[in-house]
Amino acid sequence: MTEKTSYTNVLQIPNDTKYWFVRAGTNANFYQDFKFNNYIAISDNSVTSEELFGIETEYATTDETLKIQYKQIYQSNLKNEYLRNTEKLDIPADKIKSDLITLSRRATNSASKGFNFVEKMSVGDLVIVPSKNSTHFLIGVLTSPVFDEPISHIYLGEDNEYTICQYIKKRRILWLKEILFSDLPNKLAWIKNGHQTIFNITKNANEINPLLSNKFVYKNLYFERFGVSTKKAITESDFFNLQSVLHDAVNQNSTSKVFQTIDIQSPGDVILHTAIDNWPAISTFGAILFGKAKIPTPIGEINIQGIVPYFSKESRLNRKINIKTKEMELQSIEDSSKRKKELAEVELEKARTEANLKSEELKQARITTKKAEQSIQATMAIDKLEKEAVTKTTNVSPININQSQEQSDSLTSMQINQNEIGSVTSFETQTDILSFRQVKSPQE
């Protein structure tokens, strides 16, 4: 029976995942509310989700016909709401006409926003929400259809009050991370200036995925992210050394091609991807750089210690301490061996003296002498083996694809890391919130 490979420690992102950018109201006023209470919402309460769910099936055959229905509903509801609010006011006819034209344009935008929120978003899609001035971003996964029912809002005390959103059309969400604007790759910098309330950013999936995890599987490919965190300019030599170590590491285990996306802007990223079955090629590179790893071989496991930790200040100090400790252990073994040898020689001399005094015991003395000599030889042999073993231990260096000191210095100076981006939110707390406050859609 063939054993199935498991990737339980690697994030698997479904191939059909969509990615969305959603604003938390004007000036991100509802950012904290969305964050603390695990939901997102859109404006225009004059249109309920029940009305949108009630569109006749014959008009929902295509996106275009459905969008027309959305536009008609929003225009009708917004117009009626405006007329109700102004019927007792003395407003000139020209002003009303101008307002209705403006309202029609708003209805078009609102209909498009509602269409995406209700029809195009799906449970499991990923959502990014910016804070005020886009200094922070929440990243989460949708966990419910649309619903209008009210929800509870966590009270954090007088010193931590926040603005509560009054929008009725909502979706539940599990927040995965909160990141800084500086964590975004350069290709996503434009997102800070996006003006729409909600829009699809699935085209940027390859830039967003590494924000979720340093290791993930997406569309049948295995990816790993390596961050270059130095703020210094990266020299041509440093870059060449990085590529050389990568080339040597990948070629040891690769069964198919490994591709890389490079955005080294000091700081920046190197993102490698390959076929799922070829993942050890990239993992070997990671092990070489960042830490100890056990690689199975036909004769046992090989322990690998990475270049970066191996040449770090702490690691160098630890090695010096270990070498000194081994030297002391070796000296102790040598001293013990010397004492054993001296003791054996004393015993041998004693045996010889007794043999001379008692001729009748000569035979026995010879036997004792022989045993003592064998004891000395055995002790010396054991000492030799122990000494060789200690020497081998102190001389062992990490398996590192024979990197040069220049390569090691380059990788260290570039401050390559695999630190997770952003702060991971508490799943336990959020699960409690979602369990007690989950509200079903009117469709269910």
mmCIF file with all atom_site columns, N, CA, C and O in Angstrom, residues 366-392:
data_model
loop_
_atom_site.group_PDB
_atom_site.id
_atom_site.type_symbol
_atom_site.label_atom_id
_atom_site.label_alt_id
_atom_site.label_comp_id
_atom_site.label_asym_id
_atom_site.label_entity_id
_atom_site.label_seq_id
_atom_site.pdbx_PDB_ins_code
_atom_site.Cartn_x
_atom_site.Cartn_y
_atom_site.Cartn_z
_atom_site.occupancy
_atom_site.B_iso_or_equiv
_atom_site.pdbx_formal_charge
_atom_site.auth_seq_id
_atom_site.auth_comp_id
_atom_site.auth_asym_id
_atom_site.auth_atom_id
_atom_site.pdbx_PDB_model_num
ATOM 1   N N  . ARG A 1 366 ? 53.168 -14.883 37.538 1.00 0.00 ? 366 ARG A N  1
ATOM 2   C CA . ARG A 1 366 ? 53.235 -14.688 36.098 1.00 0.00 ? 366 ARG A CA 1
ATOM 3   C C  . ARG A 1 366 ? 51.840 -14.472 35.508 1.00 0.00 ? 366 ARG A C  1
ATOM 4   O O  . ARG A 1 366 ? 51.647 -13.646 34.608 1.00 0.00 ? 366 ARG A O  1
ATOM 5   N N  . ILE A 1 367 ? 50.899 -15.259 36.033 1.00 0.00 ? 367 ILE A N  1
ATOM 6   C CA . ILE A 1 367 ? 49.522 -15.090 35.566 1.00 0.00 ? 367 ILE A CA 1
ATOM 7   C C  . ILE A 1 367 ? 48.997 -13.683 35.890 1.00 0.00 ? 367 ILE A C  1
ATOM 8   O O  . ILE A 1 367 ? 48.380 -13.012 35.080 1.00 0.00 ? 367 ILE A O  1
ATOM 9   N N  . THR A 1 368 ? 49.292 -13.242 37.139 1.00 0.00 ? 368 THR A N  1
ATOM 10  C CA . THR A 1 368 ? 48.860 -11.903 37.570 1.00 0.00 ? 368 THR A CA 1
ATOM 11  C C  . THR A 1 368 ? 49.489 -10.823 36.696 1.00 0.00 ? 368 THR A C  1
ATOM 12  O O  . THR A 1 368 ? 48.841 -9.838  36.313 1.00 0.00 ? 368 THR A O  1
ATOM 13  N N  . THR A 1 369 ? 50.789 -11.018 36.388 1.00 0.00 ? 369 THR A N  1
ATOM 14  C CA . THR A 1 369 ? 51.496 -10.056 35.543 1.00 0.00 ? 369 THR A CA 1
ATOM 15  C C  . THR A 1 369 ? 50.838 -9.963  34.160 1.00 0.00 ? 369 THR A C  1
ATOM 16  O O  . THR A 1 369 ? 50.650 -8.877  33.608 1.00 0.00 ? 369 THR A O  1
ATOM 17  N N  . LYS A 1 370 ? 50.513 -11.130 33.612 1.00 0.00 ? 370 LYS A N  1
ATOM 18  C CA . LYS A 1 370 ? 49.888 -11.170 32.292 1.00 0.00 ? 370 LYS A CA 1
ATOM 19  C C  . LYS A 1 370 ? 48.550 -10.411 32.293 1.00 0.00 ? 370 LYS A C  1
ATOM 20  O O  . LYS A 1 370 ? 48.238 -9.638  31.387 1.00 0.00 ? 370 LYS A O  1
ATOM 21  N N  . LYS A 1 371 ? 47.790 -10.618 33.363 1.00 0.00 ? 371 LYS A N  1
ATOM 22  C CA . LYS A 1 371 ? 46.499 -9.950  33.469 1.00 0.00 ? 371 LYS A CA 1
ATOM 23  C C  . LYS A 1 371 ? 46.676 -8.431  33.571 1.00 0.00 ? 371 LYS A C  1
ATOM 24  O O  . LYS A 1 371 ? 45.923 -7.665  32.984 1.00 0.00 ? 371 LYS A O  1
ATOM 25  N N  . ALA A 1 372 ? 47.688 -8.049  34.342 1.00 0.00 ? 372 ALA A N  1
ATOM 26  C CA . ALA A 1 372 ? 47.930 -6.615  34.505 1.00 0.00 ? 372 ALA A CA 1
ATOM 27  C C  . ALA A 1 372 ? 48.313 -5.969  33.179 1.00 0.00 ? 372 ALA A C  1
ATOM 28  O O  . ALA A 1 372 ? 47.862 -4.865  32.838 1.00 0.00 ? 372 ALA A O  1
ATOM 29  N N  . GLU A 1 373 ? 49.181 -6.691  32.412 1.00 0.00 ? 373 GLU A N  1
ATOM 30  C CA . GLU A 1 373 ? 49.576 -6.175  31.102 1.00 0.00 ? 373 GLU A CA 1
ATOM 31  C C  . GLU A 1 373 ? 48.378 -6.046  30.170 1.00 0.00 ? 373 GLU A C  1
ATOM 32  O O  . GLU A 1 373 ? 48.231 -5.061  29.433 1.00 0.00 ? 373 GLU A O  1
ATOM 33  N N  . GLN A 1 374 ? 47.502 -7.047  30.204 1.00 0.00 ? 374 GLN A N  1
ATOM 34  C CA . GLN A 1 374 ? 46.299 -6.995  29.374 1.00 0.00 ? 374 GLN A CA 1
ATOM 35  C C  . GLN A 1 374 ? 45.397 -5.829  29.787 1.00 0.00 ? 374 GLN A C  1
ATOM 36  O O  . GLN A 1 374 ? 44.786 -5.162  28.965 1.00 0.00 ? 374 GLN A O  1
ATOM 37  N N  . SER A 1 375 ? 45.351 -5.592  31.105 1.00 0.00 ? 375 SER A N  1
ATOM 38  C CA . SER A 1 375 ? 44.544 -4.489  31.626 1.00 0.00 ? 375 SER A CA 1
ATOM 39  C C  . SER A 1 375 ? 45.071 -3.155  31.122 1.00 0.00 ? 375 SER A C  1
ATOM 40  O O  . SER A 1 375 ? 44.299 -2.266  30.728 1.00 0.00 ? 375 SER A O  1
ATOM 41  N N  . ILE A 1 376 ? 46.420 -3.029  31.130 1.00 0.00 ? 376 ILE A N  1
ATOM 42  C CA . ILE A 1 376 ? 47.015 -1.785  30.624 1.00 0.00 ? 376 ILE A CA 1
ATOM 43  C C  . ILE A 1 376 ? 46.693 -1.590  29.149 1.00 0.00 ? 376 ILE A C  1
ATOM 44  O O  . ILE A 1 376 ? 46.300 -0.512  28.714 1.00 0.00 ? 376 ILE A O  1
ATOM 45  N N  . GLN A 1 377 ? 46.840 -2.660  28.374 1.00 0.00 ? 377 GLN A N  1
ATOM 46  C CA . GLN A 1 377 ? 46.570 -2.574  26.939 1.00 0.00 ? 377 GLN A CA 1
ATOM 47  C C  . GLN A 1 377 ? 45.101 -2.237  26.665 1.00 0.00 ? 377 GLN A C  1
ATOM 48  O O  . GLN A 1 377 ? 44.777 -1.418  25.802 1.00 0.00 ? 377 GLN A O  1
ATOM 49  N N  . ALA A 1 378 ? 44.222 -2.857  27.417 1.00 0.00 ? 378 ALA A N  1
ATOM 50  C CA . ALA A 1 378 ? 42.797 -2.602  27.235 1.00 0.00 ? 378 ALA A CA 1
ATOM 51  C C  . ALA A 1 378 ? 42.452 -1.159  27.587 1.00 0.00 ? 378 ALA A C  1
ATOM 52  O O  . ALA A 1 378 ? 41.708 -0.487  26.877 1.00 0.00 ? 378 ALA A O  1
ATOM 53  N N  . THR A 1 379 ? 43.016 -0.678  28.702 1.00 0.00 ? 379 THR A N  1
ATOM 54  C CA . THR A 1 379 ? 42.759 0.704   29.120 1.00 0.00 ? 379 THR A CA 1
ATOM 55  C C  . THR A 1 379 ? 43.260 1.686   28.082 1.00 0.00 ? 379 THR A C  1
ATOM 56  O O  . THR A 1 379 ? 42.576 2.652   27.729 1.00 0.00 ? 379 THR A O  1
ATOM 57  N N  . MET A 1 380 ? 44.458 1.422   27.569 1.00 0.00 ? 380 MET A N  1
ATOM 58  C CA . MET A 1 380 ? 45.028 2.309   26.553 1.00 0.00 ? 380 MET A CA 1
ATOM 59  C C  . MET A 1 380 ? 44.191 2.285   25.272 1.00 0.00 ? 380 MET A C  1
ATOM 60  O O  . MET A 1 380 ? 43.995 3.319   24.619 1.00 0.00 ? 380 MET A O  1
ATOM 61  N N  . ALA A 1 381 ? 43.678 1.117   24.911 1.00 0.00 ? 381 ALA A N  1
ATOM 62  C CA . ALA A 1 381 ? 42.851 0.999   23.703 1.00 0.00 ? 381 ALA A CA 1
ATOM 63  C C  . ALA A 1 381 ? 41.543 1.767   23.860 1.00 0.00 ? 381 ALA A C  1
ATOM 64  O O  . ALA A 1 381 ? 41.100 2.485   22.962 1.00 0.00 ? 381 ALA A O  1
ATOM 65  N N  . ILE A 1 382 ? 40.933 1.626   25.047 1.00 0.00 ? 382 ILE A N  1
ATOM 66  C CA . ILE A 1 382 ? 39.684 2.346   25.314 1.00 0.00 ? 382 ILE A CA 1
ATOM 67  C C  . ILE A 1 382 ? 39.921 3.849   25.304 1.00 0.00 ? 382 ILE A C  1
ATOM 68  O O  . ILE A 1 382 ? 39.155 4.621   24.735 1.00 0.00 ? 382 ILE A O  1
ATOM 69  N N  . ASP A 1 383 ? 41.029 4.256   25.939 1.00 0.00 ? 383 ASP A N  1
ATOM 70  C CA . ASP A 1 383 ? 41.369 5.679   25.968 1.00 0.00 ? 383 ASP A CA 1
ATOM 71  C C  . ASP A 1 383 ? 41.547 6.235   24.563 1.00 0.00 ? 383 ASP A C  1
ATOM 72  O O  . ASP A 1 383 ? 41.129 7.346   24.249 1.00 0.00 ? 383 ASP A O  1
ATOM 73  N N  . LYS A 1 384 ? 42.174 5.426   23.715 1.00 0.00 ? 384 LYS A N  1
ATOM 74  C CA . LYS A 1 384 ? 42.417 5.855   22.343 1.00 0.00 ? 384 LYS A CA 1
ATOM 75  C C  . LYS A 1 384 ? 41.099 6.046   21.594 1.00 0.00 ? 384 LYS A C  1
ATOM 76  O O  . LYS A 1 384 ? 40.902 7.038   20.896 1.00 0.00 ? 384 LYS A O  1
ATOM 77  N N  . LEU A 1 385 ? 40.168 5.094   21.774 1.00 0.00 ? 385 LEU A N  1
ATOM 78  C CA . LEU A 1 385 ? 38.870 5.197   21.128 1.00 0.00 ? 385 LEU A CA 1
ATOM 79  C C  . LEU A 1 385 ? 38.093 6.412   21.618 1.00 0.00 ? 385 LEU A C  1
ATOM 80  O O  . LEU A 1 385 ? 37.473 7.140   20.843 1.00 0.00 ? 385 LEU A O  1
ATOM 81  N N  . GLU A 1 386 ? 38.136 6.624   22.952 1.00 0.00 ? 386 GLU A N  1
ATOM 82  C CA . GLU A 1 386 ? 37.427 7.776   23.515 1.00 0.00 ? 386 GLU A CA 1
ATOM 83  C C  . GLU A 1 386 ? 38.003 9.079   22.994 1.00 0.00 ? 386 GLU A C  1
ATOM 84  O O  . GLU A 1 386 ? 37.289 10.015  22.663 1.00 0.00 ? 386 GLU A O  1
ATOM 85  N N  . LYS A 1 387 ? 39.342 9.108   22.910 1.00 0.00 ? 387 LYS A N  1
ATOM 86  C CA . LYS A 1 387 ? 40.003 10.319  22.419 1.00 0.00 ? 387 LYS A CA 1
ATOM 87  C C  . LYS A 1 387 ? 39.626 10.598  20.966 1.00 0.00 ? 387 LYS A C  1
ATOM 88  O O  . LYS A 1 387 ? 39.334 11.722  20.589 1.00 0.00 ? 387 LYS A O  1
ATOM 89  N N  . GLU A 1 388 ? 39.604 9.516   20.153 1.00 0.00 ? 388 GLU A N  1
ATOM 90  C CA . GLU A 1 388 ? 39.230 9.677   18.749 1.00 0.00 ? 388 GLU A CA 1
ATOM 91  C C  . GLU A 1 388 ? 37.783 10.148  18.622 1.00 0.00 ? 388 GLU A C  1
ATOM 92  O O  . GLU A 1 388 ? 37.452 10.997  17.805 1.00 0.00 ? 388 GLU A O  1
ATOM 93  N N  . ALA A 1 389 ? 36.914 9.588   19.476 1.00 0.00 ? 389 ALA A N  1
ATOM 94  C CA . ALA A 1 389 ? 35.505 9.972   19.419 1.00 0.00 ? 389 ALA A CA 1
ATOM 95  C C  . ALA A 1 389 ? 35.322 11.430  19.758 1.00 0.00 ? 389 ALA A C  1
ATOM 96  O O  . ALA A 1 389 ? 34.593 12.159  19.093 1.00 0.00 ? 389 ALA A O  1
ATOM 97  N N  . VAL A 1 390 ? 35.999 11.905  20.778 1.00 0.00 ? 390 VAL A N  1
ATOM 98  C CA . VAL A 1 390 ? 35.889 13.306  21.182 1.00 0.00 ? 390 VAL A CA 1
ATOM 99  C C  . VAL A 1 390 ? 36.460 14.213  20.101 1.00 0.00 ? 390 VAL A C  1
ATOM 100 O O  . VAL A 1 390 ? 35.899 15.244  19.760 1.00 0.00 ? 390 VAL A O  1
ATOM 101 N N  . THR A 1 391 ? 37.591 13.765  19.535 1.00 0.00 ? 391 THR A N  1
ATOM 102 C CA . THR A 1 391 ? 38.215 14.568  18.476 1.00 0.00 ? 391 THR A CA 1
ATOM 103 C C  . THR A 1 391 ? 37.282 14.710  17.283 1.00 0.00 ? 391 THR A C  1
ATOM 104 O O  . THR A 1 391 ? 37.128 15.778  16.717 1.00 0.00 ? 391 THR A O  1
ATOM 105 N N  . LYS A 1 392 ? 36.618 13.615  16.926 1.00 0.00 ? 392 LYS A N  1
ATOM 106 C CA . LYS A 1 392 ? 35.683 13.663  15.803 1.00 0.00 ? 392 LYS A CA 1
ATOM 107 C C  . LYS A 1 392 ? 34.525 14.599  16.096 1.00 0.00 ? 392 LYS A C  1
ATOM 108 O O  . LYS A 1 392 ? 34.091 15.347  15.240 1.00 0.00 ? 392 LYS A O  1
#
